[in-house]
Amino acid sequence: MTELSAIADASTPQRGAEEILLGFTIALRAAGVPVTHDRAQGYLEAAALAGLTDARAAYYAGRATLCASPADLERYDQVYEAYFDPAAGLPRRRASAPPSVTTSTSTLPESDHGGAGEAGDEEIVRAMASETEVLRQRDIATLTANEKARLAAMFATLEVRPPLRRSGRMRPWHRGTLDAPRTLRSSLRRMGEPATLEWRRRALRARSVVLLVDVSGSMSAYADALLRLAHRLGTGGGPVETFALGTRLTRLTRALAARDAERALVAAGQTVPDWSGGTRLGETLKAFLDRWGRRGLARGAVVVVFSDGWERGDAALLGEQMARLHRIAHHVVWVNPHRGKANYEPVQVGIQAVLPHVDAFVAGHSLAAFAELSVVISRA
């Protein structure tokens, strides 16, 4: 680290080069890049080999060691530009937070002992964390293309746990019902002498989740995010089936099976023939129940319907099919993106027809709302 120390001594006397680079990794972590301790250590070693006198080499050393996916590269460039001066390869001195930050933070005056540099780093970290939280709360329909790209990378931070149910199998446990066969076998191993009582209980297994996503024109602003959420829920460990609802019913489970979210969304877009078209919720729900309900796909499952409730067909048919779905499903959740907006009232005839037949009516307009939905599903 001799070269880094020399540069640090020449530019910021009270701060070592490792402090500068570690501050950069903290800013990256606050921006959503999963920088682990091992990656940070690898970055320090790579930067030491490259030398900070070569700004281009130091830049690519960070990209090679700190980024784990293509989504991380864009955030890396944004944080790098905010944290470093590309011309000199050294941290900028910022007297205040970046202009794009909506929150206000107090700044400390510069001193001869380098205190302003440390305060500036903390401000950058707080500002980036604040920007991330604000973006999580924003309505997806109001985001710009750049903000949607940043939000897409944040879907990986959603905590997903499948709902559980008791299975017919039994498993050993420290309490529950007496496991007579195991107790008897234990006694026989002791030549018939009394043995410790063995207990058992029913094992837990993941309950099936069925996602019905409205991809009609009225839901087009949210369709991309909803399919990203469906892809993320599919990685939670339990069985997840996804269908698109429009003028017809389309199964998307196979298309969303790809591990890479971008490839999965492209495949889903190519599979759906009526993207941003009309909506016949009653007819498509009937098609789902006739074909898949009889096969037991929705029986005992947690069924989540993503729709704003705008129905071009018969609202009475929609109510009948929702009542039918409610009878065979374990839990029915209706997700409406307008539910999270101020002064919202469920006045659509479609929503009024389905509300008596749902167990939960929740919002679905932001990443924060999706996080709450994930909890609702896991507890169903």
Tab-separated table of C-alpha atoms in Angstrom:
chain	number	residue	atom	x	y	z
A	1	MET	CA	0.000	0.000	0.000
A	2	THR	CA	2.999	2.332	-0.340
A	3	GLU	CA	1.667	4.122	-3.433
A	4	LEU	CA	-1.767	4.576	-1.861
A	5	SER	CA	-0.254	5.913	1.345
A	6	ALA	CA	1.872	8.402	-0.543
A	7	ILE	CA	-1.108	9.760	-2.447
A	8	ALA	CA	-3.211	9.874	0.675
A	9	ASP	CA	-0.486	11.769	2.525
A	10	ALA	CA	-0.220	14.264	-0.305
A	11	SER	CA	-3.940	14.964	-0.596
A	12	THR	CA	-5.582	14.289	2.780
A	13	PRO	CA	-2.984	14.209	5.558
A	14	GLN	CA	-5.249	12.724	8.252
A	15	ARG	CA	-6.693	9.938	6.156
A	16	GLY	CA	-5.004	6.881	4.745
A	17	ALA	CA	-5.626	5.454	1.303
A	18	GLU	CA	-7.402	2.431	2.756
A	19	GLU	CA	-9.862	4.760	4.516
A	20	ILE	CA	-10.638	6.453	1.213
A	21	LEU	CA	-11.270	3.198	-0.610
A	22	LEU	CA	-13.270	1.679	2.245
A	23	GLY	CA	-15.415	4.814	2.315
A	24	PHE	CA	-16.134	4.202	-1.357
A	25	THR	CA	-17.227	0.612	-0.624
A	26	ILE	CA	-19.544	1.895	2.126
A	27	ALA	CA	-21.119	4.338	-0.314
A	28	LEU	CA	-21.601	1.500	-2.808
A	29	ARG	CA	-23.247	-0.672	-0.166
A	30	ALA	CA	-25.609	2.167	0.754
A	31	ALA	CA	-26.533	2.507	-2.926
A	32	GLY	CA	-27.597	-1.133	-3.071
A	33	VAL	CA	-24.480	-2.905	-4.374
A	34	PRO	CA	-23.920	-6.067	-2.255
A	35	VAL	CA	-20.321	-5.338	-1.243
A	36	THR	CA	-19.144	-8.040	1.153
A	37	HIS	CA	-16.031	-7.941	3.333
A	38	ASP	CA	-14.209	-10.293	0.955
A	39	ARG	CA	-15.002	-8.091	-2.045
A	40	ALA	CA	-13.866	-4.981	-0.207
A	41	GLN	CA	-10.574	-6.685	0.714
A	42	GLY	CA	-10.118	-7.804	-2.887
A	43	TYR	CA	-10.732	-4.244	-4.038
A	44	LEU	CA	-8.020	-2.912	-1.717
A	45	GLU	CA	-5.539	-5.468	-3.023
A	46	ALA	CA	-6.437	-4.816	-6.666
A	47	ALA	CA	-6.181	-1.043	-6.191
A	48	ALA	CA	-2.775	-1.476	-4.541
A	49	LEU	CA	-1.543	-3.449	-7.549
A	50	ALA	CA	-3.035	-1.019	-10.072
A	51	GLY	CA	-1.891	2.131	-8.273
A	52	LEU	CA	-4.027	5.223	-7.825
A	53	THR	CA	-1.799	7.181	-10.180
A	54	ASP	CA	-3.549	5.291	-12.976
A	55	ALA	CA	-7.183	6.394	-12.520
A	56	ARG	CA	-8.448	4.145	-15.310
A	57	ALA	CA	-6.818	1.049	-13.797
A	58	ALA	CA	-8.212	1.868	-10.324
A	59	TYR	CA	-11.668	2.374	-11.832
A	60	TYR	CA	-11.667	-1.033	-13.525
A	61	ALA	CA	-10.207	-2.674	-10.425
A	62	GLY	CA	-13.372	-1.681	-8.571
A	63	ARG	CA	-15.674	-2.858	-11.367
A	64	ALA	CA	-13.923	-6.233	-11.434
A	65	THR	CA	-13.966	-6.841	-7.679
A	66	LEU	CA	-17.053	-5.069	-6.318
A	67	CYS	CA	-19.732	-5.736	-8.974
A	68	ALA	CA	-21.503	-9.084	-9.075
A	69	SER	CA	-24.157	-8.474	-11.762
A	70	PRO	CA	-24.837	-6.159	-14.721
A	71	ALA	CA	-27.247	-4.178	-12.554
A	72	ASP	CA	-24.379	-3.374	-10.175
A	73	LEU	CA	-22.299	-1.789	-12.952
A	74	GLU	CA	-24.665	1.142	-13.475
A	75	ARG	CA	-24.840	1.896	-9.762
A	76	TYR	CA	-21.053	1.525	-9.523
A	77	ASP	CA	-20.594	4.208	-12.199
A	78	GLN	CA	-23.064	6.550	-10.471
A	79	VAL	CA	-21.409	6.212	-7.071
A	80	TYR	CA	-17.928	6.442	-8.591
A	81	GLU	CA	-18.823	9.703	-10.314
A	82	ALA	CA	-20.278	11.119	-7.090
A	83	TYR	CA	-17.414	9.977	-4.869
A	84	PHE	CA	-14.316	10.383	-7.039
A	85	ASP	CA	-12.951	13.088	-9.289
A	86	PRO	CA	-12.422	11.165	-12.561
A	87	ALA	CA	-9.644	13.546	-13.622
A	88	ALA	CA	-7.419	13.031	-10.585
A	89	GLY	CA	-8.699	9.748	-9.200
A	90	LEU	CA	-9.056	11.209	-5.711
A	91	PRO	CA	-12.163	11.939	-3.600
A	92	ARG	CA	-13.854	15.251	-4.237
A	93	ARG	CA	-14.363	17.691	-1.429
A	94	ARG	CA	-18.086	18.350	-1.155
A	95	ALA	CA	-19.397	21.098	1.105
A	96	SER	CA	-22.963	19.852	0.890
A	97	ALA	CA	-25.054	16.943	-0.298
A	98	PRO	CA	-25.647	16.505	-4.057
A	99	PRO	CA	-28.406	18.785	-5.469
A	100	SER	CA	-30.580	15.802	-6.481
A	101	VAL	CA	-31.012	14.719	-2.857
A	102	THR	CA	-34.338	15.800	-1.422
A	103	THR	CA	-33.360	15.524	2.229
A	104	SER	CA	-31.347	18.227	3.951
A	105	THR	CA	-28.232	17.388	5.946
A	106	SER	CA	-26.041	19.735	7.916
A	107	THR	CA	-22.415	20.136	6.855
A	108	LEU	CA	-19.364	20.814	8.943
A	109	PRO	CA	-16.877	23.558	8.006
A	110	GLU	CA	-13.507	22.469	6.703
A	111	SER	CA	-10.692	22.465	9.198
A	112	ASP	CA	-6.957	22.081	8.966
A	113	HIS	CA	-7.266	18.570	10.432
A	114	GLY	CA	-9.318	17.017	7.612
A	115	GLY	CA	-12.619	16.757	9.558
A	116	ALA	CA	-14.656	18.036	6.605
A	117	GLY	CA	-13.625	15.058	4.487
A	118	GLU	CA	-14.999	12.558	7.000
A	119	ALA	CA	-18.230	14.549	7.380
A	120	GLY	CA	-18.580	14.703	3.593
A	121	ASP	CA	-18.250	10.923	3.295
A	122	GLU	CA	-20.915	10.407	5.933
A	123	GLU	CA	-23.194	12.869	4.107
A	124	ILE	CA	-22.807	10.947	0.855
A	125	VAL	CA	-23.667	7.660	2.568
A	126	ARG	CA	-26.715	9.188	4.301
A	127	ALA	CA	-27.844	10.881	1.093
A	128	MET	CA	-27.634	7.683	-0.912
A	129	ALA	CA	-29.486	5.727	1.768
A	130	SER	CA	-32.149	8.456	1.789
A	131	GLU	CA	-32.461	8.359	-2.007
A	132	THR	CA	-32.896	4.599	-1.884
A	133	GLU	CA	-35.653	4.816	0.728
A	134	VAL	CA	-37.450	7.576	-1.188
A	135	LEU	CA	-37.312	5.461	-4.343
A	136	ARG	CA	-38.784	2.481	-2.447
A	137	GLN	CA	-41.799	4.602	-1.471
A	138	ARG	CA	-42.391	6.197	-4.895
A	139	ASP	CA	-45.334	5.212	-7.080
A	140	ILE	CA	-43.896	3.118	-9.913
A	141	ALA	CA	-46.132	4.814	-12.485
A	142	THR	CA	-44.462	8.180	-11.766
A	143	LEU	CA	-40.835	7.026	-12.151
A	144	THR	CA	-38.565	8.007	-15.013
A	145	ALA	CA	-36.803	5.389	-17.126
A	146	ASN	CA	-33.570	5.832	-15.163
A	147	GLU	CA	-35.384	5.514	-11.830
A	148	LYS	CA	-37.162	2.384	-13.033
A	149	ALA	CA	-33.787	0.893	-13.961
A	150	ARG	CA	-32.480	1.615	-10.458
A	151	LEU	CA	-35.650	0.201	-8.920
A	152	ALA	CA	-35.326	-2.983	-10.987
A	153	ALA	CA	-31.957	-3.667	-9.355
A	154	MET	CA	-33.532	-3.177	-5.912
A	155	PHE	CA	-35.967	-6.082	-6.365
A	156	ALA	CA	-33.141	-8.411	-5.338
A	157	THR	CA	-33.290	-6.872	-1.835
A	158	LEU	CA	-36.881	-8.036	-1.261
A	159	GLU	CA	-37.058	-10.653	1.482
A	160	VAL	CA	-39.143	-13.547	0.196
A	161	ARG	CA	-40.362	-16.464	2.301
A	162	PRO	CA	-42.906	-19.029	1.072
A	163	PRO	CA	-46.077	-19.679	3.092
A	164	LEU	CA	-45.961	-22.957	4.998
A	165	ARG	CA	-48.454	-25.730	5.626
A	166	ARG	CA	-48.415	-28.951	7.609
A	167	SER	CA	-47.778	-32.038	5.505
A	168	GLY	CA	-48.889	-35.631	6.065
A	169	ARG	CA	-45.354	-36.684	6.945
A	170	MET	CA	-44.147	-36.746	10.535
A	171	ARG	CA	-40.760	-35.615	11.773
A	172	PRO	CA	-38.942	-36.069	15.093
A	173	TRP	CA	-39.461	-33.211	17.508
A	174	HIS	CA	-38.763	-32.387	21.122
A	175	ARG	CA	-42.490	-32.347	21.905
A	176	GLY	CA	-45.823	-33.125	20.255
A	177	THR	CA	-47.335	-36.597	20.027
A	178	LEU	CA	-45.667	-39.786	21.230
A	179	ASP	CA	-43.669	-41.566	18.527
A	180	ALA	CA	-44.395	-45.134	19.606
A	181	PRO	CA	-42.391	-46.945	16.867
A	182	ARG	CA	-39.221	-44.970	17.535
A	183	THR	CA	-39.657	-45.349	21.286
A	184	LEU	CA	-40.103	-49.125	20.896
A	185	ARG	CA	-37.051	-49.452	18.655
A	186	SER	CA	-35.006	-47.482	21.165
A	187	SER	CA	-36.161	-49.811	23.920
A	188	LEU	CA	-35.270	-52.927	21.879
A	189	ARG	CA	-31.772	-51.563	21.336
A	190	ARG	CA	-31.500	-51.496	25.130
A	191	MET	CA	-32.580	-55.155	25.384
A	192	GLY	CA	-36.080	-54.227	26.470
A	193	GLU	CA	-35.123	-51.787	29.182
A	194	PRO	CA	-37.134	-48.555	29.432
A	195	ALA	CA	-35.898	-45.918	26.963
A	196	THR	CA	-36.375	-42.193	26.594
A	197	LEU	CA	-39.742	-41.303	25.101
A	198	GLU	CA	-39.545	-40.115	21.488
A	199	TRP	CA	-41.874	-37.428	20.118
A	200	ARG	CA	-42.944	-36.293	16.678
A	201	ARG	CA	-45.047	-33.705	14.888
A	202	ARG	CA	-46.249	-33.016	11.376
A	203	ALA	CA	-43.541	-31.632	9.072
A	204	LEU	CA	-43.886	-28.239	7.422
A	205	ARG	CA	-43.637	-27.735	3.670
A	206	ALA	CA	-44.034	-24.773	1.349
A	207	ARG	CA	-47.573	-23.967	0.261
A	208	SER	CA	-48.206	-23.295	-3.424
A	209	VAL	CA	-48.569	-19.682	-4.586
A	210	VAL	CA	-50.503	-18.715	-7.720
A	211	LEU	CA	-50.004	-15.244	-9.215
A	212	LEU	CA	-52.586	-13.814	-11.637
A	213	VAL	CA	-51.176	-10.639	-13.206
A	214	ASP	CA	-53.397	-8.218	-15.129
A	215	VAL	CA	-51.418	-7.015	-18.182
A	216	SER	CA	-54.166	-4.909	-19.742
A	217	GLY	CA	-53.733	-1.304	-20.863
A	218	SER	CA	-54.859	0.177	-17.528
A	219	MET	CA	-52.107	-1.811	-15.747
A	220	SER	CA	-49.341	-1.203	-18.310
A	221	ALA	CA	-47.475	1.260	-16.033
A	222	TYR	CA	-47.113	-1.469	-13.384
A	223	ALA	CA	-46.888	-4.624	-15.516
A	224	ASP	CA	-43.080	-4.675	-15.742
A	225	ALA	CA	-42.660	-4.266	-11.977
A	226	LEU	CA	-45.333	-6.881	-11.252
A	227	LEU	CA	-43.583	-9.446	-13.439
A	228	ARG	CA	-40.288	-8.627	-11.720
A	229	LEU	CA	-42.040	-9.244	-8.413
A	230	ALA	CA	-43.404	-12.543	-9.751
A	231	HIS	CA	-39.882	-13.549	-10.778
A	232	ARG	CA	-38.564	-12.606	-7.337
A	233	LEU	CA	-41.321	-14.564	-5.550
A	234	GLY	CA	-40.423	-17.553	-7.688
A	235	THR	CA	-36.944	-17.569	-6.125
A	236	GLY	CA	-38.344	-17.867	-2.600
A	237	GLY	CA	-38.052	-21.644	-2.472
A	238	GLY	CA	-41.714	-22.639	-2.764
A	239	PRO	CA	-43.781	-23.623	-5.821
A	240	VAL	CA	-45.014	-20.516	-7.678
A	241	GLU	CA	-47.262	-20.461	-10.766
A	242	THR	CA	-47.746	-17.227	-12.743
A	243	PHE	CA	-50.459	-16.374	-15.274
A	244	ALA	CA	-51.153	-13.233	-17.284
A	245	LEU	CA	-54.725	-11.939	-17.449
A	246	GLY	CA	-55.876	-9.842	-20.400
A	247	THR	CA	-58.280	-10.708	-23.141
A	248	ARG	CA	-57.052	-14.270	-22.684
A	249	LEU	CA	-55.204	-16.393	-20.129
A	250	THR	CA	-51.465	-17.004	-20.617
A	251	ARG	CA	-49.259	-19.187	-18.434
A	252	LEU	CA	-45.899	-17.513	-17.693
A	253	THR	CA	-44.349	-19.987	-15.254
A	254	ARG	CA	-41.907	-21.449	-17.758
A	255	ALA	CA	-40.963	-18.037	-19.172
A	256	LEU	CA	-40.164	-16.687	-15.691
A	257	ALA	CA	-38.106	-19.734	-14.718
A	258	ALA	CA	-34.838	-18.166	-15.950
A	259	ARG	CA	-32.540	-17.113	-13.127
A	260	ASP	CA	-31.720	-13.782	-14.777
A	261	ALA	CA	-34.610	-11.356	-14.280
A	262	GLU	CA	-34.019	-9.468	-17.543
A	263	ARG	CA	-34.081	-12.620	-19.641
A	264	ALA	CA	-37.165	-13.828	-17.797
A	265	LEU	CA	-39.035	-10.590	-18.525
A	266	VAL	CA	-38.080	-10.680	-22.192
A	267	ALA	CA	-39.350	-14.256	-22.419
A	268	ALA	CA	-42.583	-13.286	-20.652
A	269	GLY	CA	-43.116	-10.356	-23.021
A	270	GLN	CA	-42.715	-12.666	-26.002
A	271	THR	CA	-45.158	-15.174	-24.512
A	272	VAL	CA	-48.049	-12.760	-23.823
A	273	PRO	CA	-49.986	-12.092	-27.054
A	274	ASP	CA	-52.328	-9.413	-25.656
A	275	TRP	CA	-49.934	-7.136	-23.771
A	276	SER	CA	-51.511	-3.731	-22.926
A	277	GLY	CA	-54.786	-4.763	-24.543
A	278	GLY	CA	-58.246	-5.067	-23.093
A	279	THR	CA	-59.282	-6.940	-19.981
A	280	ARG	CA	-61.925	-9.573	-19.373
A	281	LEU	CA	-61.214	-10.584	-15.798
A	282	GLY	CA	-64.355	-12.675	-15.375
A	283	GLU	CA	-63.758	-14.712	-18.532
A	284	THR	CA	-60.042	-15.250	-17.911
A	285	LEU	CA	-60.646	-16.264	-14.284
A	286	LYS	CA	-63.246	-18.741	-15.493
A	287	ALA	CA	-60.742	-20.128	-18.010
A	288	PHE	CA	-58.153	-20.463	-15.240
A	289	LEU	CA	-60.543	-22.280	-12.905
A	290	ASP	CA	-61.927	-24.547	-15.638
A	291	ARG	CA	-58.523	-25.652	-16.844
A	292	TRP	CA	-56.241	-25.339	-13.830
A	293	GLY	CA	-58.630	-25.296	-10.866
A	294	ARG	CA	-59.891	-28.771	-11.652
A	295	ARG	CA	-56.301	-29.988	-11.759
A	296	GLY	CA	-55.825	-28.754	-8.219
A	297	LEU	CA	-53.353	-25.947	-8.998
A	298	ALA	CA	-55.313	-23.398	-6.980
A	299	ARG	CA	-56.689	-25.851	-4.419
A	300	GLY	CA	-55.184	-25.073	-1.032
A	301	ALA	CA	-52.898	-22.430	-2.561
A	302	VAL	CA	-52.337	-18.752	-1.830
A	303	VAL	CA	-53.783	-16.991	-4.871
A	304	VAL	CA	-52.683	-13.394	-5.528
A	305	VAL	CA	-54.516	-11.311	-8.145
A	306	PHE	CA	-52.790	-8.147	-9.383
A	307	SER	CA	-55.372	-5.878	-10.996
A	308	ASP	CA	-56.993	-2.463	-10.725
A	309	GLY	CA	-60.425	-4.034	-11.200
A	310	TRP	CA	-61.376	-2.345	-14.468
A	311	GLU	CA	-63.661	-4.900	-16.096
A	312	ARG	CA	-64.933	-4.587	-19.653
A	313	GLY	CA	-67.025	-7.726	-19.362
A	314	ASP	CA	-69.760	-8.740	-16.960
A	315	ALA	CA	-68.940	-7.744	-13.361
A	316	ALA	CA	-71.423	-10.333	-12.086
A	317	LEU	CA	-69.428	-13.080	-13.832
A	318	LEU	CA	-66.260	-11.751	-12.170
A	319	GLY	CA	-67.929	-11.946	-8.757
A	320	GLU	CA	-69.106	-15.515	-9.405
A	321	GLN	CA	-65.638	-16.681	-10.436
A	322	MET	CA	-64.000	-14.984	-7.439
A	323	ALA	CA	-66.478	-16.746	-5.137
A	324	ARG	CA	-65.585	-20.004	-6.862
A	325	LEU	CA	-61.872	-19.293	-6.454
A	326	HIS	CA	-62.312	-18.392	-2.792
A	327	ARG	CA	-63.950	-21.749	-2.091
A	328	ILE	CA	-60.991	-23.815	-3.313
A	329	ALA	CA	-58.022	-21.567	-2.413
A	330	HIS	CA	-56.485	-21.358	1.019
A	331	HIS	CA	-56.080	-17.575	0.920
A	332	VAL	CA	-57.000	-15.002	-1.749
A	333	VAL	CA	-55.154	-11.676	-1.945
A	334	TRP	CA	-56.162	-8.858	-4.292
A	335	VAL	CA	-53.409	-6.333	-5.067
A	336	ASN	CA	-54.548	-2.992	-6.481
A	337	PRO	CA	-51.887	-0.364	-7.357
A	338	HIS	CA	-54.396	2.427	-6.639
A	339	ARG	CA	-55.040	1.080	-3.137
A	340	GLY	CA	-51.961	2.889	-1.808
A	341	LYS	CA	-52.929	6.312	-3.162
A	342	ALA	CA	-54.498	9.022	-1.029
A	343	ASN	CA	-58.296	9.320	-1.079
A	344	TYR	CA	-58.703	6.061	-2.967
A	345	GLU	CA	-62.194	4.586	-2.908
A	346	PRO	CA	-63.052	1.152	-4.379
A	347	VAL	CA	-65.791	2.458	-6.669
A	348	GLN	CA	-65.080	0.310	-9.746
A	349	VAL	CA	-67.775	-2.273	-10.320
A	350	GLY	CA	-65.123	-4.946	-10.721
A	351	ILE	CA	-63.570	-4.191	-7.322
A	352	GLN	CA	-66.973	-4.058	-5.657
A	353	ALA	CA	-67.774	-7.473	-7.122
A	354	VAL	CA	-64.590	-9.133	-5.826
A	355	LEU	CA	-64.160	-7.560	-2.389
A	356	PRO	CA	-66.607	-9.940	-0.628
A	357	HIS	CA	-64.521	-12.885	-1.840
A	358	VAL	CA	-60.967	-11.843	-0.920
A	359	ASP	CA	-59.108	-12.347	2.351
A	360	ALA	CA	-56.794	-9.356	1.914
A	361	PHE	CA	-57.037	-6.198	-0.195
A	362	VAL	CA	-53.603	-4.553	-0.323
A	363	ALA	CA	-51.666	-1.877	-2.206
A	364	GLY	CA	-49.199	-2.652	-4.985
A	365	HIS	CA	-47.839	0.656	-6.241
A	366	SER	CA	-44.276	0.732	-4.870
A	367	LEU	CA	-41.382	-1.464	-3.802
A	368	ALA	CA	-42.265	-0.812	-0.157
A	369	ALA	CA	-45.810	-2.046	-0.863
A	370	PHE	CA	-44.351	-5.166	-2.498
A	371	ALA	CA	-42.312	-5.821	0.645
A	372	GLU	CA	-45.492	-5.653	2.734
A	373	LEU	CA	-47.232	-7.938	0.246
A	374	SER	CA	-44.420	-10.466	0.616
A	375	VAL	CA	-45.106	-10.558	4.349
A	376	VAL	CA	-48.841	-11.026	3.739
A	377	ILE	CA	-48.119	-13.991	1.452
A	378	SER	CA	-45.637	-15.620	3.828
A	379	ARG	CA	-48.104	-15.404	6.720
A	380	ALA	CA	-51.116	-16.661	4.769
